[in-house]
CSV table of C-alpha atoms in Angstrom, one decimal:
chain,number,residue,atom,x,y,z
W,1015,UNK,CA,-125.6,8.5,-54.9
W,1016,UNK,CA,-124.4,11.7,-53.7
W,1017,UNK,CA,-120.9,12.4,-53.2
W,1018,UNK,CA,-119.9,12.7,-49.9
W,1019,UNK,CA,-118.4,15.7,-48.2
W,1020,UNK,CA,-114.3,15.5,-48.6
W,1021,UNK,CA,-112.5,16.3,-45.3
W,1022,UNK,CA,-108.9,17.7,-45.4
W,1023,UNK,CA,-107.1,16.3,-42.1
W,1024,UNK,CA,-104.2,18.9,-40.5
W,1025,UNK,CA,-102.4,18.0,-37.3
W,1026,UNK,CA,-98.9,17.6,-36.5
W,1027,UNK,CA,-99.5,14.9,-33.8
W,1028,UNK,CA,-100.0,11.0,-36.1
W,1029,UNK,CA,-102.4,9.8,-33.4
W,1030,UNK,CA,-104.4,12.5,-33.4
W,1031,UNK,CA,-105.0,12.9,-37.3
W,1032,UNK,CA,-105.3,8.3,-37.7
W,1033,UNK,CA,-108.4,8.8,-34.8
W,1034,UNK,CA,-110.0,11.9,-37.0
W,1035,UNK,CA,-109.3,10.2,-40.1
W,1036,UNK,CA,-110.9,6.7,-39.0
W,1037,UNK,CA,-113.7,8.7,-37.6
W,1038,UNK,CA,-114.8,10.7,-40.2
W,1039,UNK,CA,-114.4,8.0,-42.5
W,1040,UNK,CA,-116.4,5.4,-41.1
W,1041,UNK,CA,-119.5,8.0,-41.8
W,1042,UNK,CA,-120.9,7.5,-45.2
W,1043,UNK,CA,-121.6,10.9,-46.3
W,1044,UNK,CA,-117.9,12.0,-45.2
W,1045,UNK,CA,-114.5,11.0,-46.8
W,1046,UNK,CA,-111.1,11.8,-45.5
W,1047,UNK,CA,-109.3,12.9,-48.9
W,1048,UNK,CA,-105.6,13.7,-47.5
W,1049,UNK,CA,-103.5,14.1,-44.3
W,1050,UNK,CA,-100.8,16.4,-43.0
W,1051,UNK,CA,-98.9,18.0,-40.1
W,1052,UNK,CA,-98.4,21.8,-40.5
W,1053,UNK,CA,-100.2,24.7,-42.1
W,1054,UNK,CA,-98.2,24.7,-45.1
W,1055,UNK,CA,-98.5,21.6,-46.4
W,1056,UNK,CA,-102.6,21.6,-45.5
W,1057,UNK,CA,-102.6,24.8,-47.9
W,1058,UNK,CA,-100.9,23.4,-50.6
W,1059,UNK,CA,-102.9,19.9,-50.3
W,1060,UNK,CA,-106.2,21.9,-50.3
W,1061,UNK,CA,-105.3,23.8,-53.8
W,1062,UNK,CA,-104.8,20.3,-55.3
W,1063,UNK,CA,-107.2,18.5,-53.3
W,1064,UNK,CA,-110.6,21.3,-53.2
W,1065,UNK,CA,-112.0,19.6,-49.7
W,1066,UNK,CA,-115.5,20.8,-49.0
W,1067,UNK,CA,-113.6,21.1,-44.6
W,1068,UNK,CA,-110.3,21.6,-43.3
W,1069,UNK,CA,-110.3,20.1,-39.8
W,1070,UNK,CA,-107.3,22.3,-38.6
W,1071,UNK,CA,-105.1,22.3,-35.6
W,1072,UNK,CA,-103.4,25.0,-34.6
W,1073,UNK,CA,-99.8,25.2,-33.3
W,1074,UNK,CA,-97.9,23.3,-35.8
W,1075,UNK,CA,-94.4,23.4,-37.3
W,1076,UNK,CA,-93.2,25.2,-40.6
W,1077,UNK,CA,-96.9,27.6,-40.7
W,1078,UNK,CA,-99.0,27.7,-38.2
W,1079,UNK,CA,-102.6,27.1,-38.2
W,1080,UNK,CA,-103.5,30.6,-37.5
W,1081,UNK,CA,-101.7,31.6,-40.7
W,1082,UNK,CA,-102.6,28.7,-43.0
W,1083,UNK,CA,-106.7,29.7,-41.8
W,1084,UNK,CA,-106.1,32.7,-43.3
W,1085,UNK,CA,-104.5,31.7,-46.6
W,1086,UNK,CA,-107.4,29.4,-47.4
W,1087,UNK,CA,-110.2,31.5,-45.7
W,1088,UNK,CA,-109.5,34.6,-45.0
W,1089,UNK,CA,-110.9,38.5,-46.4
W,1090,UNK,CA,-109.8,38.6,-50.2
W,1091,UNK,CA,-109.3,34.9,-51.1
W,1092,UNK,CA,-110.6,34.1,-54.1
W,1093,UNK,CA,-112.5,30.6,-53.4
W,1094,UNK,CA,-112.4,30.0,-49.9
W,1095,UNK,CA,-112.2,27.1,-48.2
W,1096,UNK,CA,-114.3,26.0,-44.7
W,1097,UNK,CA,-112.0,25.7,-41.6
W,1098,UNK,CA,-113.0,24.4,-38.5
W,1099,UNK,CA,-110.3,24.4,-35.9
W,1100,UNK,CA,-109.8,21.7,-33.3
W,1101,UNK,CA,-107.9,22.6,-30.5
W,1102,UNK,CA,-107.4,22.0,-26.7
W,1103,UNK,CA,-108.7,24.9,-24.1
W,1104,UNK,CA,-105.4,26.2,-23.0
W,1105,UNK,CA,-105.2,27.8,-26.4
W,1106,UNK,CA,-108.4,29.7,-26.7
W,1107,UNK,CA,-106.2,32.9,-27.7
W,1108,UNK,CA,-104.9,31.2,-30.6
W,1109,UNK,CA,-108.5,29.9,-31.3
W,1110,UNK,CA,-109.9,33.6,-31.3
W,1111,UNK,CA,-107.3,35.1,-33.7
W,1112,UNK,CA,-108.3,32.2,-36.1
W,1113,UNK,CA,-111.5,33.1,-36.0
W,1114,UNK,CA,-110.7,36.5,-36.8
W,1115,UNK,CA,-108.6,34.8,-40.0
W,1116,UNK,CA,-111.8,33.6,-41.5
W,1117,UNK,CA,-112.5,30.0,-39.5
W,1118,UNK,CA,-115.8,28.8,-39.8
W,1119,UNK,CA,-115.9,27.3,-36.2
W,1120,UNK,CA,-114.1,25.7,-33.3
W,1121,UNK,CA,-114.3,22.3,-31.2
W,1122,UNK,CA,-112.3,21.3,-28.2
W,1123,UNK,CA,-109.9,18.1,-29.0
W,1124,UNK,CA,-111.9,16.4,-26.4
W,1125,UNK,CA,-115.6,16.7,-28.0
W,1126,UNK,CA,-117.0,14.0,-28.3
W,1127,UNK,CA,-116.7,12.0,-31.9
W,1128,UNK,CA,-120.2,12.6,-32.5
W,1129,UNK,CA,-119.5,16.7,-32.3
W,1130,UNK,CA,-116.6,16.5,-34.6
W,1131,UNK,CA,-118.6,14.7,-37.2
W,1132,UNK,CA,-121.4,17.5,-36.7
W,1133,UNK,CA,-119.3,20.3,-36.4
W,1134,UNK,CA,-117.9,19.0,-40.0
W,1135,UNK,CA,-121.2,18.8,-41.3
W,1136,UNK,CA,-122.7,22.4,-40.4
W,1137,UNK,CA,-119.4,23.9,-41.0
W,1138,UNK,CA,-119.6,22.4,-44.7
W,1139,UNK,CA,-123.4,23.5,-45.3
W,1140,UNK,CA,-122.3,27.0,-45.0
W,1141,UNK,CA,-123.4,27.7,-40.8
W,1142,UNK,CA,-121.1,28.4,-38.6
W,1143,UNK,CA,-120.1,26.7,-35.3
W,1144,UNK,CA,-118.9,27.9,-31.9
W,1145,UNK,CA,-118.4,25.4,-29.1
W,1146,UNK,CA,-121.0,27.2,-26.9
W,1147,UNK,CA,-119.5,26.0,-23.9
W,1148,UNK,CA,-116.9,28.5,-24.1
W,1149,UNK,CA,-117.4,30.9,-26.5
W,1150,UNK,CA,-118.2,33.5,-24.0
W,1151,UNK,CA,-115.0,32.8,-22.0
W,1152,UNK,CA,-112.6,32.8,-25.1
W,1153,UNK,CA,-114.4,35.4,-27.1
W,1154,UNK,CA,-114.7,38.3,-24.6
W,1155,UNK,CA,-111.0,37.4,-23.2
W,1156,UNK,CA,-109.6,38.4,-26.1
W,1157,UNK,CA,-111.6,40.6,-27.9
W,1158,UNK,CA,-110.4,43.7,-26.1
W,1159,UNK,CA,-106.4,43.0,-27.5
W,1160,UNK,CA,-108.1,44.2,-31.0
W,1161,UNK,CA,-107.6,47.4,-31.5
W,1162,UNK,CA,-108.9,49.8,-32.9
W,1163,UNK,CA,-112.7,48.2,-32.2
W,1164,UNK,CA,-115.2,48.5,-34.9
W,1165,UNK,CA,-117.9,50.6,-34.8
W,1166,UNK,CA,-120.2,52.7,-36.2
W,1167,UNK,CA,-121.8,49.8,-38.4
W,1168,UNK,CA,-124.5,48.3,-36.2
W,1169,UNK,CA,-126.8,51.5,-36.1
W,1170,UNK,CA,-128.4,50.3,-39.0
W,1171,UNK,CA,-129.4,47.6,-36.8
W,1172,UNK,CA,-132.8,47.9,-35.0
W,1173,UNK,CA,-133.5,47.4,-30.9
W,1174,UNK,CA,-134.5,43.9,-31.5
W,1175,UNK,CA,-131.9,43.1,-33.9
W,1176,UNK,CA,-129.1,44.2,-31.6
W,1177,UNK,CA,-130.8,41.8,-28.8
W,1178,UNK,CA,-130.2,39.3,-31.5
W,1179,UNK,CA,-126.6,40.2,-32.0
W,1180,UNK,CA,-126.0,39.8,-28.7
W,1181,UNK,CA,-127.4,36.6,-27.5
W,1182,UNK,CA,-125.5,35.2,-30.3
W,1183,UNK,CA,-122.3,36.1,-28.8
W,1184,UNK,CA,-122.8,35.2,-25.5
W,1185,UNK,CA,-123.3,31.9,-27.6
W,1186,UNK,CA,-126.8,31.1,-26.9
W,1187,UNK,CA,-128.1,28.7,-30.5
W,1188,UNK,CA,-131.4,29.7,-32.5
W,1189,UNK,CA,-133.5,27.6,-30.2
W,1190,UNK,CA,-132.3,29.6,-26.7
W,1191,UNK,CA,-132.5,32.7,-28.4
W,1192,UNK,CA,-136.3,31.6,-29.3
W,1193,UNK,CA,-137.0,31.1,-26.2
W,1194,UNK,CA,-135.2,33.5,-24.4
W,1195,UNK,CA,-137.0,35.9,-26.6
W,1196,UNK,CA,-140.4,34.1,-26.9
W,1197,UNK,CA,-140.4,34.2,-30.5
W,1198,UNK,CA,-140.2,31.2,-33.4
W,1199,UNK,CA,-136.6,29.6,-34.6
W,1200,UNK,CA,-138.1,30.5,-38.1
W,1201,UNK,CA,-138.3,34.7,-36.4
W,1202,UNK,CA,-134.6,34.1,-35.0
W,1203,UNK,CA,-133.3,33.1,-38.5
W,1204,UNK,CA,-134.8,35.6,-40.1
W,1205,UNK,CA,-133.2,38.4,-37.7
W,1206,UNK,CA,-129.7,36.5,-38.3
W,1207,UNK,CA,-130.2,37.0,-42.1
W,1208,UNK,CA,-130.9,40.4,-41.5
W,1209,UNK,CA,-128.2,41.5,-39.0
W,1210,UNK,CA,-125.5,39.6,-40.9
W,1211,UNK,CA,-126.7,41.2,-44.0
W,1212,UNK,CA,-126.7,44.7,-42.7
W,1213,UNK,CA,-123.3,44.4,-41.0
W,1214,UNK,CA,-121.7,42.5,-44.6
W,1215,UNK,CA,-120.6,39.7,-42.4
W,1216,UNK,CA,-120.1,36.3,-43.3
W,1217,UNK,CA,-121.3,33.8,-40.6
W,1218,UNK,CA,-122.1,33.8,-37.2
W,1219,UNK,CA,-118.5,33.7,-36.2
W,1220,UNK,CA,-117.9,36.9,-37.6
W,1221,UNK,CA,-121.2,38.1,-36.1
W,1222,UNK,CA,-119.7,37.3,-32.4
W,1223,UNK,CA,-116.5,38.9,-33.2
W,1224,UNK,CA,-118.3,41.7,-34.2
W,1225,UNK,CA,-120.2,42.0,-31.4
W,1226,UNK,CA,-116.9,42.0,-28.6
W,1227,UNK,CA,-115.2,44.2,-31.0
W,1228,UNK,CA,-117.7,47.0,-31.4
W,1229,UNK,CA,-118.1,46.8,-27.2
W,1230,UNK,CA,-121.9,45.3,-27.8
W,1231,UNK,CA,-120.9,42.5,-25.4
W,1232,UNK,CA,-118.1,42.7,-22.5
C-alpha cells in the first residue's frame, strides 16, 4: 500500500481543528499527523513532522498564519512545504497577503467537507487551488495595496497566452477557459505550462497575483 498523504492541522479554535482532524482522517489516502493552535508551533511541528499539507488558519496567537505561511513556503525556503489556508470571508485581506507568502490555495471555513478533502488533495499533487467563488472579489480588492506593481515580465508572453493569464485570474478552471476559448483542456494546460514558465512562477496562485499586480486584470 501506498502511504497516505500526512496533513498538518493549525487552528487556534479545538472545535475547529477535532472536525478537520476527524474528517481528514476518516479518508484512507489522508492521515492527520499533528495538531496545533498558532503559527509558531505549526512551524516547528512541520520541521519535525515533514507533512506532505499544512491546513492553516490564519489569525492566531503567538505568529500569525500569514507569517508562519511564509516561513514554511515562502521565496528562499529551502524545502518548502504546501499551505492551504482555511479561513472565513471577512478576512479575504489576510487571505491575499498569504497568498503572496507562498500559500498554495484557499477555502472558506464553510466549504463543504468534501472541498476541504479535495482542496488537500490538489494542493498536495503540486496544483494550486483558489476558491473560485471569490477569487475575483478578494484578489482584485487587494491587489492594488501592493506597490510597486510588477511589470515588464509578461511581454514575453504571446496574445493568446495573456488571454490565458487572464481568465485564470478572474478564476475561471481549465475546463471554462476551454470553453470560453473553444479549445481542448489538454491546449489550456499546455498554455499554463508555458505562461508560468515564462514568468518563473510557481503555481497558479502566483499566476493570479501576477496578473492584479502587473494591472493585467482590474
Amino acid at each position: 500500500m501506498t502511504a497516505g498523504l500526512r496533513v498538518l492541522v493549525c487552528d487556534d479554535q479545538a472545535l475547529i481543528r477535532t472536525g478537520f482532524t476527524t474528517i481528514i482522517d476518516a479518508q484512507p489516502d489522508l492521515e492527520v499527523v499533528g495538531e496545533c493552535a498558532d503559527g509558531r508551533a505549526a512551524v516547528d511541528l512541520a520541521g519535525r513532522l515533514h507533512p506532505d499539507v499544512v491546513v492553516m488558519d490564519i489569525r492566531m496567537p503567538v505568529l500569525d498564519g500569514i507569517e508562519a505561511t511564509r516561513l514554511l513556503a515562502g521565496v528562499g525556503v529551502a524545502n518548502p512545504v504546501k499551505v492551504l489556508v482555511v479561513t472565513t470571508f471577512n478576512l479575504d485581506e489576510y487571505v491575499y497577503e498569504a497568498l503572496r507568502a507562498g500559500a498554495s490555495g484557499f477555502l472558506l471555513k464553510d466549504a463543504r467537507p468534501a472541498q476541504l478533502l479535495d482542496g488537500i488533495r490538489t494542493v498536495a499533487s503540486g496544483a494550486a487551488l483558489l476558491a473560485p467563488e471569490v477569487t475575483r472579489e478578494l484578489v482584485g480588492r487587494y491587489a492594488a495595496r501592493i506597490r510597486p506593481p510588477e511589470t515588464g515580465r509578461d511581454a514575453a508572453l504571446t496574445p493568446r497566452e495573456l488571454e490565458v493569464l487572464r481568465l485564470i485570474a478572474e478564476g475561471l478552471s481549465n475546463h471554462e477557459i476551454a470553453v470560453t476559448l473553444v479549445i481542448s483542456q489538454e491546449t489550456v494546460k499546455t498554455y499554463v505550462s508555458r505562461i508560468l514558465t515564462k514568468l518563473d512562477l510557481r503555481d497558479r496562485v502566483q499566476a493570479v497575483v501576477y496578473a492584479y499586480r502587473s494591472g493585467l486584470v482590474s
